[in-house]
Every structure is written in structure tokens, then in C-alpha cells.
Amino acid sequence: MSEQPENTPAQAAGASYAAAGVDIEAGDRAVELFAPLAKKATRPEVRGGLGGFAGLFALGNYEKPLLAASSDGVGTKLAVAQAMDKHDTIGRDLVAMCVDDLVVCGAEPLFLQDYIAIGKVVPEHVASIVSGIAAGCEEAGCALLGGETAEHPGVMEPNEYDVSATSVGVVEEANLLGPDRVRPGDVVIAMASSGLHSNGYSLARHVLLDTKKLPLDGHIDSLGRTLGEELLEPTRIYALDCLKLASECDVHTFAHITGGGLAANLARVIPEGLVAELERSSWTPGPIFRLIQEEGQVSQEEMEKTFNMGVGMVAVVAEDDAERAMAMLTARHIDAWRLGEVRPAEDGKSGAVLSGEYRTPVQG
């Protein structure tokens, strides 16, 4: 019988997933921590529980249901959260970016599934991220139906992570909103944003952090708080407000103002032959937009195609219902105002155009 070579220490220990950098036990512990949070973000239609291979959801009774789906992330806002080591709000941004796309066509968000890719699973860290996702789902009235956390050692640094999600909603075919409902004379109603939301952070970070070297923990008088607190202000979730508005007013469509800015996103729901004429003098962009523009000497054109400029969602409503719609939004604590009107496109160019100058900020 031939003599076997002695095992080296590495051979004796044997290769393992943990040695490769993936901690399954930490992942299990993370699930234990966030499971109670996820269970709170539910709906009666959810079947089964956490831990299955797929989430189950009973669609319910509809005549001609249309399913709507939206997938998104939160972009480089993550870099701010990671720099501040604050992770409990980014999940609300994730939910907002998904569900507020669904309601544009009148779809009610039903459920959301998230995906977290992270360099190293620290259970409390992951639970903090999921706590924000669960809170956002509760605010949007949808269930957190499941998700996935993937540890990526060697690909991402231990403290790095990225998040994405897919949300699914439903709308009766007869209630579908969109460009085909928009008519001349319709009123465009703006709903105020809570700040930058989750778009334009590459430019904002380039100007404020990389170029001007402003500290995230430094107080900014014009903002009334630290720069980091302003940049991590969660994206407003309009889903339930929009659904309520559509159920009681003659809403023809919505537009979620994200990357590309106000005019470009509103143009997506304006049909051929019509134009939405918007008046800048109807509102004053918040101080964070002025700070970025002044510190970076950013042109107005660049600002308007990068940021929401203070308008997070737009409703296109029949003229007869415009005042009622604004009153409803105000009662729901949404700052809303008449932004413009829909007119025939005289030059044949459809879409949305901004005119005039922004209202001057009131000096306190």
C-alpha cells in the first residue's frame, strides 16, 4: 500500500463557502432580524410566508385585470448612505421609485420583491436596509412578498451594497390611465417633491462633495440641517395619494418625475398633437437645487434635465375637477398647485415646455 502524502493545513481544513467569503450563518441571522419587519408589510391576498422559493399572491376579483410591473434602484444615492453609515431610509427610496411608476397608469401596487447585493453580510446592516423597504411598502399599501440578499466577496468591498426591486400592480382595463385620455384644456397639477428624491446624485455629489468638498455632517443654513440629512431625505411615496385622487376625480394620467426632469417625463404621457405648457413662476425650487446650481455654476437647462426641481409627481386632470383635485391633495398633506395646461401643439411639436422664470424665494 503506497504511503499517502501529508495534508497541508489548507487541505486539512478543506475549502468552504465561508473561507471564500460567504457567511451563510450571517445571512440566516439577517433573515431572523428582518423577518418581523417584512411580515408587517403585507396584504390579505398574500399566501404562505417568508422562506418559500416563490412568493404567492391571490389576485382577487377583477373583470379585465391588467398587471403592471416596474423595476428600479436608487442610483448613487447609495454612496451617501454608505458614507454616512445610515441605511434605514434608502429602502423607502427603493419602494418609491418602483410603486410611483406603477400608479402613473392607475395601477394599484400589490407587492414588491427586493434584491440586495452586498460585499459582506452584517445582519444588523441588512436588517436596517430591509426596515426601510418594509416601511416604504406599508406606506404604499403593498406587500413585501420576498426578496434576495446576495453576498459578493471579491466583487464588492465589505461595506458596499446595491439595491433593486420589482413591484407589481393591477388596474382594471376600463380604468387604465394614459396619453389617450389627455385632452386640450386639461390642467396639469404639480405635487411637491421632498427634495432630490433618487435622481441626479452623480451630479449633486460631483458638485457638493467632490468639487466643493462640503462635509456631509456640516450644517447648511439655507437647508436648515446638515448636508447629509438633506441628501438622504427619502423619496416621497405618492402611490396612495394618486390612487385616491383617481378614484374621486377625473384624472387622465400621471407622470412620475424622475431622471430626465419635469418636461421630459411629462412629455411621455402627452399624446401627439398636444403640448403641456408649464409655468415656472408657479413655484420656487427648494434650497438644495439652488445650492447645487450656485456652487457648481450649473446651467438652468442642465438642472432641469437632471433634477425634479421640486416637482415629484404630476397629475393631468379635467379642467372641471382641477380645484377639487388640488383640495384633495392639500387635505392629504401634499403641497399641490396648478402647474400649467394642455393645449393643441401649434407648431406640430408635442410634449411639454417650461416658460417664464422661477418664483423668487421668500426671504426669511
Short mmCIF file of N, CA, C and O in Angstrom, two decimals, residues 60-179:
data_model
loop_
_atom_site.label_atom_id
_atom_site.label_comp_id
_atom_site.label_asym_id
_atom_site.label_seq_id
_atom_site.Cartn_x
_atom_site.Cartn_y
_atom_site.Cartn_z
N GLY A 60 -57.38 38.14 -6.77
CA GLY A 60 -58.67 38.71 -6.40
C GLY A 60 -59.61 38.76 -7.58
O GLY A 60 -59.36 38.17 -8.63
N ASN A 61 -60.72 39.49 -7.39
CA ASN A 61 -61.78 39.53 -8.40
C ASN A 61 -61.69 40.78 -9.25
O ASN A 61 -61.88 41.90 -8.75
N TYR A 62 -61.40 40.59 -10.52
CA TYR A 62 -61.34 41.69 -11.49
C TYR A 62 -62.05 41.23 -12.75
O TYR A 62 -62.09 40.05 -13.07
N GLU A 63 -62.60 42.19 -13.47
CA GLU A 63 -63.27 41.84 -14.74
C GLU A 63 -62.24 41.63 -15.85
O GLU A 63 -62.19 40.57 -16.46
N LYS A 64 -61.43 42.64 -16.09
CA LYS A 64 -60.37 42.54 -17.09
C LYS A 64 -59.10 43.14 -16.50
O LYS A 64 -58.72 44.27 -16.83
N PRO A 65 -58.44 42.40 -15.62
CA PRO A 65 -57.26 42.96 -14.95
C PRO A 65 -56.05 43.06 -15.88
O PRO A 65 -55.80 42.17 -16.69
N LEU A 66 -55.33 44.14 -15.73
CA LEU A 66 -54.05 44.31 -16.40
C LEU A 66 -52.98 44.39 -15.32
O LEU A 66 -53.08 45.20 -14.40
N LEU A 67 -51.99 43.52 -15.42
CA LEU A 67 -50.88 43.58 -14.48
C LEU A 67 -49.85 44.61 -14.96
O LEU A 67 -49.57 44.70 -16.15
N ALA A 68 -49.32 45.37 -14.03
CA ALA A 68 -48.27 46.36 -14.33
C ALA A 68 -47.05 46.01 -13.49
O ALA A 68 -47.18 45.58 -12.34
N ALA A 69 -45.88 46.17 -14.05
CA ALA A 69 -44.64 45.85 -13.33
C ALA A 69 -43.62 46.96 -13.54
O ALA A 69 -43.54 47.56 -14.62
N SER A 70 -42.84 47.21 -12.50
CA SER A 70 -41.80 48.24 -12.58
C SER A 70 -40.59 47.80 -11.78
O SER A 70 -40.73 47.31 -10.66
N SER A 71 -39.42 47.97 -12.36
CA SER A 71 -38.16 47.64 -11.68
C SER A 71 -37.28 48.88 -11.61
O SER A 71 -37.24 49.67 -12.56
N ASP A 72 -36.58 49.05 -10.49
CA ASP A 72 -35.73 50.23 -10.36
C ASP A 72 -34.74 50.03 -9.22
O ASP A 72 -34.78 49.04 -8.49
N GLY A 73 -33.85 51.00 -9.09
CA GLY A 73 -32.91 51.07 -7.99
C GLY A 73 -32.90 52.48 -7.46
O GLY A 73 -33.83 53.25 -7.70
N VAL A 74 -31.86 52.86 -6.74
CA VAL A 74 -31.80 54.22 -6.20
C VAL A 74 -30.54 54.96 -6.64
O VAL A 74 -30.26 56.05 -6.14
N GLY A 75 -29.78 54.39 -7.56
CA GLY A 75 -28.62 55.09 -8.11
C GLY A 75 -27.55 55.37 -7.07
O GLY A 75 -27.39 54.65 -6.08
N THR A 76 -26.81 56.45 -7.30
CA THR A 76 -25.65 56.73 -6.45
C THR A 76 -26.02 57.44 -5.15
O THR A 76 -25.13 57.85 -4.39
N LYS A 77 -27.30 57.55 -4.85
CA LYS A 77 -27.69 57.98 -3.51
C LYS A 77 -27.15 57.00 -2.48
O LYS A 77 -26.92 57.36 -1.32
N LEU A 78 -26.93 55.76 -2.92
CA LEU A 78 -26.35 54.75 -2.05
C LEU A 78 -24.99 55.18 -1.50
O LEU A 78 -24.63 54.84 -0.37
N ALA A 79 -24.22 55.90 -2.32
CA ALA A 79 -22.89 56.32 -1.88
C ALA A 79 -22.97 57.25 -0.69
O ALA A 79 -22.11 57.23 0.20
N VAL A 80 -24.02 58.07 -0.63
CA VAL A 80 -24.22 58.97 0.51
C VAL A 80 -24.58 58.16 1.75
O VAL A 80 -24.05 58.39 2.84
N ALA A 81 -25.49 57.21 1.59
CA ALA A 81 -25.89 56.37 2.72
C ALA A 81 -24.70 55.60 3.28
O ALA A 81 -24.53 55.48 4.51
N GLN A 82 -23.86 55.09 2.38
CA GLN A 82 -22.70 54.33 2.82
C GLN A 82 -21.66 55.22 3.49
O GLN A 82 -21.04 54.84 4.48
N ALA A 83 -21.49 56.43 2.96
CA ALA A 83 -20.54 57.36 3.57
C ALA A 83 -20.98 57.79 4.97
O ALA A 83 -20.16 58.02 5.85
N MET A 84 -22.30 57.89 5.17
CA MET A 84 -22.84 58.30 6.46
C MET A 84 -23.11 57.12 7.38
O MET A 84 -23.47 57.31 8.56
N ASP A 85 -22.95 55.90 6.85
CA ASP A 85 -23.26 54.68 7.60
C ASP A 85 -24.68 54.74 8.17
O ASP A 85 -24.94 54.39 9.32
N LYS A 86 -25.60 55.18 7.32
CA LYS A 86 -27.03 55.26 7.68
C LYS A 86 -27.81 54.57 6.57
O LYS A 86 -27.83 55.04 5.43
N HIS A 87 -28.49 53.49 6.91
CA HIS A 87 -29.06 52.63 5.88
C HIS A 87 -30.55 52.37 6.04
O HIS A 87 -31.12 51.57 5.29
N ASP A 88 -31.20 53.04 6.98
CA ASP A 88 -32.60 52.73 7.26
C ASP A 88 -33.59 53.54 6.44
O ASP A 88 -34.80 53.39 6.60
N THR A 89 -33.10 54.42 5.57
CA THR A 89 -34.02 55.21 4.74
C THR A 89 -33.95 54.85 3.25
O THR A 89 -34.89 55.13 2.51
N ILE A 90 -32.85 54.25 2.83
CA ILE A 90 -32.65 54.00 1.41
C ILE A 90 -33.70 53.05 0.85
O ILE A 90 -34.06 53.10 -0.34
N GLY A 91 -34.24 52.18 1.71
CA GLY A 91 -35.28 51.26 1.27
C GLY A 91 -36.56 51.97 0.89
O GLY A 91 -37.28 51.54 -0.03
N ARG A 92 -36.87 53.06 1.57
CA ARG A 92 -38.07 53.84 1.21
C ARG A 92 -37.89 54.46 -0.16
O ARG A 92 -38.84 54.56 -0.94
N ASP A 93 -36.67 54.89 -0.47
CA ASP A 93 -36.39 55.39 -1.81
C ASP A 93 -36.64 54.31 -2.85
O ASP A 93 -37.23 54.57 -3.91
N LEU A 94 -36.20 53.11 -2.55
CA LEU A 94 -36.36 52.00 -3.48
C LEU A 94 -37.83 51.72 -3.77
O LEU A 94 -38.23 51.57 -4.93
N VAL A 95 -38.63 51.67 -2.72
CA VAL A 95 -40.06 51.43 -2.91
C VAL A 95 -40.69 52.54 -3.72
O VAL A 95 -41.46 52.30 -4.66
N ALA A 96 -40.37 53.78 -3.39
CA ALA A 96 -40.95 54.92 -4.08
C ALA A 96 -40.66 54.89 -5.57
O ALA A 96 -41.55 55.14 -6.41
N MET A 97 -39.42 54.57 -5.93
CA MET A 97 -39.04 54.59 -7.33
C MET A 97 -39.80 53.56 -8.14
O MET A 97 -40.04 53.72 -9.33
N CYS A 98 -40.21 52.48 -7.48
CA CYS A 98 -40.95 51.41 -8.18
C CYS A 98 -42.44 51.67 -8.19
O CYS A 98 -43.08 51.68 -9.25
N VAL A 99 -43.04 51.86 -7.01
CA VAL A 99 -44.51 51.94 -6.95
C VAL A 99 -45.05 53.21 -7.58
O VAL A 99 -46.17 53.21 -8.12
N ASP A 100 -44.29 54.30 -7.52
CA ASP A 100 -44.80 55.54 -8.11
C ASP A 100 -44.75 55.52 -9.63
O ASP A 100 -45.39 56.35 -10.28
N ASP A 101 -44.01 54.59 -10.21
CA ASP A 101 -44.10 54.36 -11.65
C ASP A 101 -45.38 53.60 -11.98
O ASP A 101 -46.00 53.82 -13.02
N LEU A 102 -45.79 52.68 -11.10
CA LEU A 102 -46.98 51.89 -11.35
C LEU A 102 -48.24 52.75 -11.40
O LEU A 102 -49.11 52.55 -12.26
N VAL A 103 -48.36 53.70 -10.48
CA VAL A 103 -49.62 54.44 -10.37
C VAL A 103 -49.82 55.41 -11.53
O VAL A 103 -50.92 55.93 -11.71
N VAL A 104 -48.78 55.65 -12.32
CA VAL A 104 -48.94 56.54 -13.48
C VAL A 104 -50.05 56.05 -14.40
O VAL A 104 -50.81 56.84 -14.96
N CYS A 105 -50.18 54.73 -14.54
CA CYS A 105 -51.23 54.17 -15.39
C CYS A 105 -52.48 53.81 -14.61
O CYS A 105 -53.41 53.21 -15.15
N GLY A 106 -52.50 54.17 -13.32
CA GLY A 106 -53.66 53.88 -12.49
C GLY A 106 -53.58 52.56 -11.77
O GLY A 106 -54.55 52.15 -11.12
N ALA A 107 -52.44 51.86 -11.83
CA ALA A 107 -52.31 50.55 -11.20
C ALA A 107 -52.09 50.68 -9.70
O ALA A 107 -51.32 51.51 -9.25
N GLU A 108 -52.77 49.82 -8.95
CA GLU A 108 -52.58 49.75 -7.52
C GLU A 108 -51.40 48.82 -7.22
O GLU A 108 -51.41 47.66 -7.64
N PRO A 109 -50.38 49.29 -6.51
CA PRO A 109 -49.26 48.40 -6.17
C PRO A 109 -49.74 47.26 -5.27
O PRO A 109 -50.39 47.49 -4.25
N LEU A 110 -49.42 46.04 -5.65
CA LEU A 110 -49.83 44.86 -4.88
C LEU A 110 -48.70 44.32 -4.02
O LEU A 110 -48.87 44.06 -2.84
N PHE A 111 -47.54 44.13 -4.65
CA PHE A 111 -46.42 43.59 -3.89
C PHE A 111 -45.11 44.01 -4.52
O PHE A 111 -45.07 44.48 -5.66
N LEU A 112 -44.05 43.86 -3.74
CA LEU A 112 -42.69 44.22 -4.17
C LEU A 112 -41.74 43.13 -3.71
O LEU A 112 -41.91 42.54 -2.65
N GLN A 113 -40.75 42.84 -4.55
CA GLN A 113 -39.66 41.95 -4.18
C GLN A 113 -38.33 42.68 -4.37
O GLN A 113 -38.12 43.34 -5.39
N ASP A 114 -37.48 42.59 -3.37
CA ASP A 114 -36.22 43.34 -3.39
C ASP A 114 -35.03 42.43 -3.65
O ASP A 114 -35.11 41.21 -3.48
N TYR A 115 -33.94 43.04 -4.05
CA TYR A 115 -32.67 42.33 -4.24
C TYR A 115 -31.56 43.20 -3.66
O TYR A 115 -31.42 44.38 -4.03
N ILE A 116 -30.81 42.64 -2.72
CA ILE A 116 -29.69 43.35 -2.09
C ILE A 116 -28.41 42.59 -2.39
O ILE A 116 -28.27 41.42 -2.02
N ALA A 117 -27.49 43.24 -3.07
CA ALA A 117 -26.15 42.69 -3.30
C ALA A 117 -25.20 43.43 -2.36
O ALA A 117 -25.18 44.67 -2.34
N ILE A 118 -24.43 42.68 -1.58
CA ILE A 118 -23.62 43.30 -0.55
C ILE A 118 -22.26 42.61 -0.46
O ILE A 118 -22.14 41.41 -0.70
N GLY A 119 -21.24 43.39 -0.15
CA GLY A 119 -19.90 42.83 -0.07
C GLY A 119 -19.74 41.84 1.06
O GLY A 119 -19.15 40.77 0.89
N LYS A 120 -20.28 42.18 2.23
CA LYS A 120 -20.22 41.28 3.39
C LYS A 120 -21.52 41.43 4.17
O LYS A 120 -21.93 42.54 4.51
N VAL A 121 -22.15 40.33 4.46
CA VAL A 121 -23.41 40.36 5.21
C VAL A 121 -23.12 40.61 6.68
O VAL A 121 -22.52 39.79 7.37
N VAL A 122 -23.54 41.79 7.14
CA VAL A 122 -23.59 42.09 8.56
C VAL A 122 -25.08 42.11 8.89
O VAL A 122 -25.80 42.98 8.39
N PRO A 123 -25.57 41.17 9.68
CA PRO A 123 -27.01 41.02 9.87
C PRO A 123 -27.73 42.32 10.23
O PRO A 123 -28.79 42.64 9.67
N GLU A 124 -27.17 43.09 11.15
CA GLU A 124 -27.82 44.33 11.57
C GLU A 124 -27.86 45.34 10.43
O GLU A 124 -28.80 46.13 10.33
N HIS A 125 -26.84 45.31 9.60
CA HIS A 125 -26.75 46.20 8.44
C HIS A 125 -27.85 45.87 7.44
O HIS A 125 -28.59 46.74 6.98
N VAL A 126 -27.99 44.60 7.12
CA VAL A 126 -29.02 44.17 6.17
C VAL A 126 -30.41 44.44 6.73
O VAL A 126 -31.31 44.90 6.02
N ALA A 127 -30.59 44.17 8.03
CA ALA A 127 -31.90 44.41 8.65
C ALA A 127 -32.27 45.88 8.59
O ALA A 127 -33.45 46.23 8.42
N SER A 128 -31.29 46.76 8.71
CA SER A 128 -31.55 48.20 8.62
C SER A 128 -32.05 48.57 7.23
O SER A 128 -33.00 49.35 7.08
N ILE A 129 -31.43 48.01 6.20
CA ILE A 129 -31.86 48.28 4.83
C ILE A 129 -33.29 47.77 4.63
O ILE A 129 -34.16 48.50 4.11
N VAL A 130 -33.55 46.55 5.07
CA VAL A 130 -34.88 45.96 4.87
C VAL A 130 -35.94 46.70 5.68
O VAL A 130 -37.10 46.79 5.27
N SER A 131 -35.55 47.27 6.82
CA SER A 131 -36.53 48.02 7.62
C SER A 131 -37.08 49.19 6.82
O SER A 131 -38.28 49.50 6.90
N GLY A 132 -36.23 49.84 6.03
CA GLY A 132 -36.70 50.93 5.18
C GLY A 132 -37.59 50.44 4.06
O GLY A 132 -38.58 51.10 3.70
N ILE A 133 -37.24 49.29 3.48
CA ILE A 133 -38.07 48.72 2.42
C ILE A 133 -39.45 48.37 2.97
O ILE A 133 -40.48 48.68 2.36
N ALA A 134 -39.49 47.73 4.14
CA ALA A 134 -40.76 47.35 4.74
C ALA A 134 -41.61 48.58 5.07
O ALA A 134 -42.82 48.59 4.83
N ALA A 135 -40.96 49.62 5.60
CA ALA A 135 -41.70 50.84 5.93
C ALA A 135 -42.27 51.48 4.67
O ALA A 135 -43.40 51.97 4.66
N GLY A 136 -41.49 51.46 3.59
CA GLY A 136 -41.97 52.01 2.32
C GLY A 136 -43.15 51.22 1.78
O GLY A 136 -44.11 51.81 1.25
N CYS A 137 -43.09 49.91 1.88
CA CYS A 137 -44.20 49.08 1.42
C CYS A 137 -45.47 49.36 2.21
O CYS A 137 -46.56 49.45 1.64
N GLU A 138 -45.33 49.50 3.52
CA GLU A 138 -46.50 49.84 4.34
C GLU A 138 -47.09 51.17 3.90
O GLU A 138 -48.32 51.32 3.79
N GLU A 139 -46.23 52.15 3.65
CA GLU A 139 -46.71 53.47 3.23
C GLU A 139 -47.39 53.42 1.87
O GLU A 139 -48.33 54.18 1.60
N ALA A 140 -46.93 52.53 1.00
CA ALA A 140 -47.50 52.41 -0.34
C ALA A 140 -48.70 51.46 -0.39
O ALA A 140 -49.35 51.34 -1.43
N GLY A 141 -48.97 50.77 0.72
CA GLY A 141 -50.10 49.84 0.75
C GLY A 141 -49.85 48.53 0.03
O GLY A 141 -50.80 47.84 -0.33
N CYS A 142 -48.59 48.18 -0.17
CA CYS A 142 -48.28 46.93 -0.87
C CYS A 142 -47.54 45.98 0.05
O CYS A 142 -47.01 46.38 1.09
N ALA A 143 -47.51 44.72 -0.33
CA ALA A 143 -46.83 43.71 0.48
C ALA A 143 -45.38 43.56 0.05
O ALA A 143 -45.05 43.67 -1.13
N LEU A 144 -44.52 43.32 1.03
CA LEU A 144 -43.15 42.91 0.75
C LEU A 144 -43.18 41.39 0.64
O LEU A 144 -43.20 40.69 1.65
N LEU A 145 -43.25 40.89 -0.58
CA LEU A 145 -43.55 39.49 -0.82
C LEU A 145 -42.33 38.58 -0.73
O LEU A 145 -42.46 37.37 -0.68
N GLY A 146 -41.17 39.14 -0.70
CA GLY A 146 -39.96 38.34 -0.63
C GLY A 146 -38.80 39.11 -1.22
O GLY A 146 -38.92 40.28 -1.56
N GLY A 147 -37.68 38.43 -1.35
CA GLY A 147 -36.51 39.09 -1.90
C GLY A 147 -35.30 38.19 -1.84
O GLY A 147 -35.40 36.99 -1.58
N GLU A 148 -34.15 38.79 -2.06
CA GLU A 148 -32.90 38.03 -2.09
C GLU A 148 -31.77 38.92 -1.59
O GLU A 148 -31.68 40.10 -1.94
N THR A 149 -30.93 38.34 -0.73
CA THR A 149 -29.71 39.01 -0.30
C THR A 149 -28.53 38.17 -0.77
O THR A 149 -28.45 36.97 -0.44
N ALA A 150 -27.66 38.76 -1.56
CA ALA A 150 -26.53 38.03 -2.13
C ALA A 150 -25.22 38.65 -1.66
O ALA A 150 -25.01 39.85 -1.80
N GLU A 151 -24.37 37.82 -1.07
CA GLU A 151 -23.06 38.26 -0.60
C GLU A 151 -22.06 38.10 -1.73
O GLU A 151 -21.94 37.02 -2.32
N HIS A 152 -21.32 39.18 -2.04
CA HIS A 152 -20.42 39.18 -3.19
C HIS A 152 -18.98 39.52 -2.79
O HIS A 152 -18.45 40.55 -3.15
N PRO A 153 -18.34 38.66 -2.03
CA PRO A 153 -16.94 38.92 -1.66
C PRO A 153 -16.04 38.88 -2.88
O PRO A 153 -16.25 38.07 -3.79
N GLY A 154 -15.07 39.77 -2.91
CA GLY A 154 -14.15 39.81 -4.04
C GLY A 154 -14.67 40.62 -5.20
O GLY A 154 -13.91 40.99 -6.10
N VAL A 155 -15.95 40.91 -5.20
CA VAL A 155 -16.55 41.73 -6.25
C VAL A 155 -16.91 43.11 -5.70
O VAL A 155 -16.74 44.12 -6.36
N MET A 156 -17.41 43.13 -4.46
CA MET A 156 -17.75 44.38 -3.78
C MET A 156 -16.95 44.46 -2.50
O MET A 156 -16.62 43.45 -1.88
N GLU A 157 -16.62 45.69 -2.09
CA GLU A 157 -15.96 45.90 -0.81
C GLU A 157 -16.92 45.54 0.32
O GLU A 157 -18.14 45.58 0.13
N PRO A 158 -16.42 45.15 1.48
CA PRO A 158 -17.29 44.69 2.57
C PRO A 158 -18.43 45.65 2.91
O PRO A 158 -19.54 45.21 3.22
N ASN A 159 -18.19 46.96 2.85
CA ASN A 159 -19.22 47.93 3.24
C ASN A 159 -20.06 48.40 2.06
O ASN A 159 -20.95 49.24 2.23
N GLU A 160 -19.81 47.88 0.88
CA GLU A 160 -20.56 48.29 -0.30
C GLU A 160 -21.80 47.42 -0.47
O GLU A 160 -21.80 46.23 -0.16
N TYR A 161 -22.84 48.04 -1.01
CA TYR A 161 -24.03 47.28 -1.38
C TYR A 161 -24.81 48.02 -2.45
O TYR A 161 -24.60 49.21 -2.69
N ASP A 162 -25.68 47.30 -3.11
CA ASP A 162 -26.59 47.90 -4.08
C ASP A 162 -27.95 47.26 -3.88
O ASP A 162 -28.05 46.11 -3.43
N VAL A 163 -28.98 48.01 -4.19
CA VAL A 163 -30.34 47.51 -4.02
C VAL A 163 -31.15 47.73 -5.29
O VAL A 163 -30.94 48.71 -6.01
N SER A 164 -32.05 46.83 -5.55
CA SER A 164 -33.01 46.99 -6.64
C SER A 164 -34.27 46.26 -6.24
O SER A 164 -34.30 45.50 -5.27
N ALA A 165 -35.34 46.51 -6.98
CA ALA A 165 -36.61 45.86 -6.65
C ALA A 165 -37.51 45.85 -7.87
O ALA A 165 -37.34 46.64 -8.80
N THR A 166 -38.46 44.95 -7.84
CA THR A 166 -39.53 44.91 -8.84
C THR A 166 -40.85 44.94 -8.09
O THR A 166 -41.05 44.20 -7.12
N SER A 167 -41.73 45.82 -8.52
CA SER A 167 -43.07 45.90 -7.94
C SER A 167 -44.09 45.52 -8.99
O SER A 167 -43.89 45.77 -10.18
N VAL A 168 -45.18 44.93 -8.55
CA VAL A 168 -46.26 44.50 -9.44
C VAL A 168 -47.56 45.11 -8.95
O VAL A 168 -47.84 45.11 -7.74
N GLY A 169 -48.35 45.62 -9.87
CA GLY A 169 -49.65 46.19 -9.54
C GLY A 169 -50.70 45.72 -10.52
O GLY A 169 -50.41 44.99 -11.47
N VAL A 170 -51.93 46.16 -10.30
CA VAL A 170 -53.04 45.76 -11.16
C VAL A 170 -53.99 46.94 -11.37
O VAL A 170 -54.17 47.77 -10.48
N VAL A 171 -54.55 47.00 -12.56
CA VAL A 171 -55.55 48.02 -12.89
C VAL A 171 -56.59 47.39 -13.79
O VAL A 171 -56.26 46.57 -14.66
N GLU A 172 -57.86 47.74 -13.56
CA GLU A 172 -58.90 47.30 -14.47
C GLU A 172 -58.68 47.96 -15.83
O GLU A 172 -58.35 49.15 -15.90
N GLU A 173 -58.83 47.19 -16.88
CA GLU A 173 -58.60 47.73 -18.22
C GLU A 173 -59.42 48.99 -18.47
O GLU A 173 -58.93 49.95 -19.08
N ALA A 174 -60.65 49.03 -17.96
CA ALA A 174 -61.51 50.19 -18.18
C ALA A 174 -61.01 51.43 -17.45
O ALA A 174 -61.38 52.56 -17.80
N ASN A 175 -60.18 51.24 -16.43
CA ASN A 175 -59.69 52.38 -15.63
C ASN A 175 -58.26 52.77 -15.98
O ASN A 175 -57.67 53.59 -15.28
N LEU A 176 -57.71 52.17 -17.01
CA LEU A 176 -56.32 52.44 -17.39
C LEU A 176 -56.13 53.90 -17.75
O LEU A 176 -56.87 54.46 -18.57
N LEU A 177 -55.14 54.54 -17.13
CA LEU A 177 -54.81 55.93 -17.41
C LEU A 177 -53.68 55.99 -18.44
O LEU A 177 -52.88 55.07 -18.54
N GLY A 178 -53.63 57.10 -19.18
CA GLY A 178 -52.55 57.23 -20.15
C GLY A 178 -52.79 58.35 -21.14
O GLY A 178 -53.79 59.08 -21.06
N PRO A 179 -51.88 58.50 -22.09
CA PRO A 179 -51.96 59.61 -23.05
C PRO A 179 -53.26 59.67 -23.84
O PRO A 179 -53.70 60.76 -24.21
#
